[in-house]
Amino acid sequence: MMKTALIFGSTGLIGGILLKLLTNDQKYKKIKVFVRSSTSKIDPKIEVVQTDFTKLENINSEIKGDDCFFCIGTTRKKTPNKQDYINTEYNLPVTIGKICSDNSVQNFTYISSLGASSKKTNLYLKNKGMAEEELRKLNFKKFIVIRPSFLIGKRIEERLGEKIGIFAMKCISPILVGDLKKYKSINAEIVAKSMINISNSEIQSGVFEPPQLLQIGRE
């Protein structure tokens, strides 16, 4: 039976690639994208749901399907207010996860980060870790945590810090061996492909870091 996918964060790096891949994937009959501003459809399979993320109760009935892919994220530079940052990085994924669970969505894939833990003092990693813990409590057939390292790919908004980061990662990648291999940068398309492959395979719920993502994303 053909599936319906839900994407939150389809305008970001991974979400944008994911949308293209799902559009061309014959296993999916519909892709619902939840965005703040209305946009034109680029394919008949895509359904655009204009969303006020502070009033998700208004679109509760729209958050129904088979596979949900949560790709929303922000930075402290974009979101300097601490509470707004926590709302985006923690409250939003947990709230959407709960709605998906209540609406019998089968699989939920959450983009986290390498090093995420609720015990961290770093606010970014702490929020990711806390969100993982809360989402894990929900009733999904499969809960998939994606923890990528530094992402390589063409972003809509190029940031100087990211350009410097890409250059730095290219320089140090050759010395990242053994247990440090997981910190090597990873192509965003590989990550997106692995998300789809895990959702449509016998692979069970779990946390997936770069070594596993590289293997699964190339299958």
Tab-separated table of C-alpha atoms in Angstrom:
chain	number	residue	atom	x	y	z
A	1	MET	CA	0.000	0.000	0.000
A	2	MET	CA	1.359	3.417	-0.944
A	3	LYS	CA	2.182	5.709	1.940
A	4	THR	CA	1.680	9.306	3.027
A	5	ALA	CA	4.694	11.206	4.353
A	6	LEU	CA	4.636	14.267	6.600
A	7	ILE	CA	7.561	16.703	6.521
A	8	PHE	CA	8.197	19.431	9.057
A	9	GLY	CA	11.138	21.552	7.932
A	10	SER	CA	10.974	21.020	4.171
A	11	THR	CA	12.750	24.319	3.450
A	12	GLY	CA	15.930	23.360	5.294
A	13	LEU	CA	18.937	21.488	3.945
A	14	ILE	CA	17.902	17.925	4.832
A	15	GLY	CA	14.173	18.607	4.544
A	16	GLY	CA	14.531	20.024	1.049
A	17	ILE	CA	16.491	17.015	-0.167
A	18	LEU	CA	14.054	14.696	1.573
A	19	LEU	CA	11.121	16.328	-0.226
A	20	LYS	CA	12.735	15.742	-3.630
A	21	LEU	CA	13.560	12.132	-2.819
A	22	LEU	CA	10.075	11.351	-1.521
A	23	THR	CA	8.461	13.000	-4.540
A	24	ASN	CA	10.328	10.547	-6.769
A	25	ASP	CA	9.741	7.551	-4.502
A	26	GLN	CA	7.021	5.219	-5.778
A	27	LYS	CA	6.292	3.978	-2.249
A	28	TYR	CA	4.678	7.331	-1.442
A	29	LYS	CA	1.418	8.585	-2.925
A	30	LYS	CA	1.330	11.879	-1.002
A	31	ILE	CA	3.808	14.170	0.747
A	32	LYS	CA	2.321	16.718	3.136
A	33	VAL	CA	4.616	19.649	3.915
A	34	PHE	CA	3.894	21.952	6.842
A	35	VAL	CA	5.189	25.471	6.218
A	36	ARG	CA	4.660	28.933	7.682
A	37	SER	CA	4.067	30.642	4.343
A	38	SER	CA	1.955	29.278	1.534
A	39	THR	CA	4.001	28.169	-1.458
A	40	SER	CA	3.262	26.782	-4.891
A	41	LYS	CA	3.224	23.017	-5.355
A	42	ILE	CA	6.024	21.622	-7.488
A	43	ASP	CA	4.466	18.185	-7.885
A	44	PRO	CA	0.918	16.729	-7.775
A	45	LYS	CA	1.981	14.416	-4.931
A	46	ILE	CA	2.760	17.364	-2.665
A	47	GLU	CA	0.125	18.874	-0.381
A	48	VAL	CA	1.102	22.172	1.245
A	49	VAL	CA	-0.338	22.873	4.698
A	50	GLN	CA	0.116	26.492	5.778
A	51	THR	CA	0.936	26.262	9.460
A	52	ASP	CA	1.007	28.569	12.462
A	53	PHE	CA	3.391	26.606	14.659
A	54	THR	CA	2.105	28.389	17.766
A	55	LYS	CA	-1.425	27.072	17.091
A	56	LEU	CA	-0.922	23.467	16.031
A	57	GLU	CA	-4.358	22.561	17.360
A	58	ASN	CA	-5.761	24.282	14.251
A	59	ILE	CA	-4.187	21.676	11.955
A	60	ASN	CA	-4.422	18.628	14.217
A	61	SER	CA	-6.555	16.786	11.666
A	62	GLU	CA	-3.963	17.430	8.931
A	63	ILE	CA	-1.164	15.709	10.838
A	64	LYS	CA	-2.080	12.235	9.668
A	65	GLY	CA	-0.100	9.791	7.569
A	66	ASP	CA	2.361	6.919	7.749
A	67	ASP	CA	5.838	8.416	8.150
A	68	CYS	CA	6.647	11.733	9.817
A	69	PHE	CA	10.027	13.360	9.245
A	70	PHE	CA	10.843	16.179	11.674
A	71	CYS	CA	13.656	18.340	10.280
A	72	ILE	CA	13.030	21.719	11.934
A	73	GLY	CA	15.937	23.361	13.718
A	74	THR	CA	17.299	26.804	14.491
A	75	THR	CA	20.408	28.543	15.823
A	76	ARG	CA	20.936	30.977	18.675
A	77	LYS	CA	21.903	33.603	16.099
A	78	LYS	CA	18.548	33.223	14.324
A	79	THR	CA	16.646	32.845	17.589
A	80	PRO	CA	18.455	34.873	20.282
A	81	ASN	CA	15.557	34.767	22.745
A	82	LYS	CA	16.193	31.758	24.986
A	83	GLN	CA	12.540	30.765	25.439
A	84	ASP	CA	11.828	31.046	21.712
A	85	TYR	CA	14.873	28.868	21.104
A	86	ILE	CA	13.653	26.237	23.586
A	87	ASN	CA	10.191	26.359	22.011
A	88	THR	CA	11.660	25.521	18.598
A	89	GLU	CA	14.268	22.977	19.662
A	90	TYR	CA	12.312	21.152	22.376
A	91	ASN	CA	8.632	22.051	22.704
A	92	LEU	CA	7.836	21.983	18.982
A	93	PRO	CA	9.141	18.484	18.149
A	94	VAL	CA	7.593	17.043	21.304
A	95	THR	CA	4.202	18.647	20.610
A	96	ILE	CA	4.185	17.470	16.995
A	97	GLY	CA	5.317	14.024	18.110
A	98	LYS	CA	2.408	13.766	20.541
A	99	ILE	CA	-0.091	14.776	17.850
A	100	CYS	CA	1.403	12.217	15.458
A	101	SER	CA	1.186	9.511	18.112
A	102	ASP	CA	-2.429	10.392	18.924
A	103	ASN	CA	-3.238	10.323	15.201
A	104	SER	CA	-1.688	6.859	14.748
A	105	VAL	CA	1.272	7.915	12.604
A	106	GLN	CA	3.388	4.758	12.360
A	107	ASN	CA	6.964	6.008	12.092
A	108	PHE	CA	8.550	9.189	13.451
A	109	THR	CA	12.013	10.316	12.366
A	110	TYR	CA	13.679	13.071	14.381
A	111	ILE	CA	16.773	14.988	13.287
A	112	SER	CA	18.856	15.374	16.428
A	113	SER	CA	22.597	15.992	16.696
A	114	LEU	CA	25.762	14.092	17.426
A	115	GLY	CA	26.433	14.426	21.152
A	116	ALA	CA	22.812	15.129	22.110
A	117	SER	CA	22.049	14.437	25.772
A	118	SER	CA	19.685	15.859	28.367
A	119	LYS	CA	22.663	15.954	30.745
A	120	LYS	CA	24.686	18.371	28.606
A	121	THR	CA	25.165	21.985	29.673
A	122	ASN	CA	25.231	23.137	26.043
A	123	LEU	CA	21.674	24.357	25.387
A	124	TYR	CA	21.552	23.003	21.830
A	125	LEU	CA	22.654	19.480	22.746
A	126	LYS	CA	20.577	19.503	25.936
A	127	ASN	CA	17.351	20.401	24.110
A	128	LYS	CA	17.985	17.764	21.448
A	129	GLY	CA	18.604	15.153	24.138
A	130	MET	CA	15.500	16.121	26.109
A	131	ALA	CA	13.367	15.992	22.957
A	132	GLU	CA	14.716	12.518	22.159
A	133	GLU	CA	13.744	11.284	25.626
A	134	GLU	CA	10.190	12.631	25.449
A	135	LEU	CA	9.585	11.400	21.907
A	136	ARG	CA	10.849	7.942	22.840
A	137	LYS	CA	7.973	7.625	25.339
A	138	LEU	CA	5.345	7.947	22.598
A	139	ASN	CA	3.518	5.144	20.854
A	140	PHE	CA	5.220	4.789	17.480
A	141	LYS	CA	5.813	1.568	15.602
A	142	LYS	CA	9.261	2.924	14.841
A	143	PHE	CA	11.032	5.925	16.415
A	144	ILE	CA	14.154	6.908	14.510
A	145	VAL	CA	16.745	9.309	15.913
A	146	ILE	CA	19.147	10.723	13.336
A	147	ARG	CA	22.340	12.183	14.803
A	148	PRO	CA	24.388	13.597	11.943
A	149	SER	CA	27.759	15.264	12.260
A	150	PHE	CA	28.596	18.447	10.331
A	151	LEU	CA	26.358	18.508	7.246
A	152	ILE	CA	27.661	19.135	3.751
A	153	GLY	CA	25.243	20.386	1.118
A	154	LYS	CA	24.011	23.471	-0.680
A	155	ARG	CA	21.956	25.585	1.682
A	156	ILE	CA	19.445	28.217	0.632
A	157	GLU	CA	21.073	30.559	3.123
A	158	GLU	CA	24.866	30.283	3.104
A	159	ARG	CA	26.448	31.324	6.397
A	160	LEU	CA	30.091	32.377	6.762
A	161	GLY	CA	30.535	30.205	9.838
A	162	GLU	CA	29.351	27.150	7.923
A	163	LYS	CA	31.731	27.869	5.036
A	164	ILE	CA	34.598	28.055	7.505
A	165	GLY	CA	33.352	24.865	9.163
A	166	ILE	CA	33.282	22.979	5.854
A	167	PHE	CA	36.844	24.063	5.092
A	168	ALA	CA	37.997	23.083	8.583
A	169	MET	CA	36.319	19.667	8.386
A	170	LYS	CA	38.006	18.954	5.057
A	171	CYS	CA	41.338	19.705	6.696
A	172	ILE	CA	40.877	17.498	9.761
A	173	SER	CA	38.846	14.634	8.249
A	174	PRO	CA	41.963	12.581	7.341
A	175	ILE	CA	42.972	12.366	11.014
A	176	LEU	CA	39.513	11.374	12.276
A	177	VAL	CA	39.950	7.621	12.593
A	178	GLY	CA	38.732	4.905	14.960
A	179	ASP	CA	36.220	6.235	17.486
A	180	LEU	CA	36.598	9.711	15.963
A	181	LYS	CA	35.291	8.644	12.541
A	182	LYS	CA	31.736	9.540	13.481
A	183	TYR	CA	32.753	13.203	13.697
A	184	LYS	CA	33.622	13.379	9.998
A	185	SER	CA	31.305	15.608	7.983
A	186	ILE	CA	28.500	13.846	6.133
A	187	ASN	CA	26.620	14.661	2.947
A	188	ALA	CA	23.042	15.778	3.646
A	189	GLU	CA	21.718	13.642	0.785
A	190	ILE	CA	23.137	10.513	2.420
A	191	VAL	CA	21.335	11.473	5.631
A	192	ALA	CA	18.032	12.046	3.810
A	193	LYS	CA	18.310	8.740	1.938
A	194	SER	CA	19.024	6.881	5.166
A	195	MET	CA	15.899	8.365	6.771
A	196	ILE	CA	13.728	6.986	3.983
A	197	ASN	CA	15.522	3.639	3.915
A	198	ILE	CA	15.153	3.105	7.667
A	199	SER	CA	11.441	3.974	7.550
A	200	ASN	CA	10.877	1.412	4.798
A	201	SER	CA	12.995	-1.472	6.044
A	202	GLU	CA	13.075	-4.086	8.776
A	203	ILE	CA	15.504	-1.918	10.755
A	204	GLN	CA	14.107	-1.319	14.232
A	205	SER	CA	13.823	1.871	16.288
A	206	GLY	CA	17.152	3.306	17.322
A	207	VAL	CA	19.765	6.037	17.261
A	208	PHE	CA	21.692	6.356	14.014
A	209	GLU	CA	25.035	8.161	13.824
A	210	PRO	CA	27.293	8.863	10.802
A	211	PRO	CA	28.866	5.391	10.406
A	212	GLN	CA	25.408	3.751	10.230
A	213	LEU	CA	23.954	6.585	8.135
A	214	LEU	CA	26.728	6.251	5.564
A	215	GLN	CA	26.030	2.545	5.210
A	216	ILE	CA	22.228	2.769	5.134
A	217	GLY	CA	22.148	5.869	2.919
A	218	ARG	CA	24.161	4.145	0.217
A	219	GLU	CA	21.935	1.075	-0.007
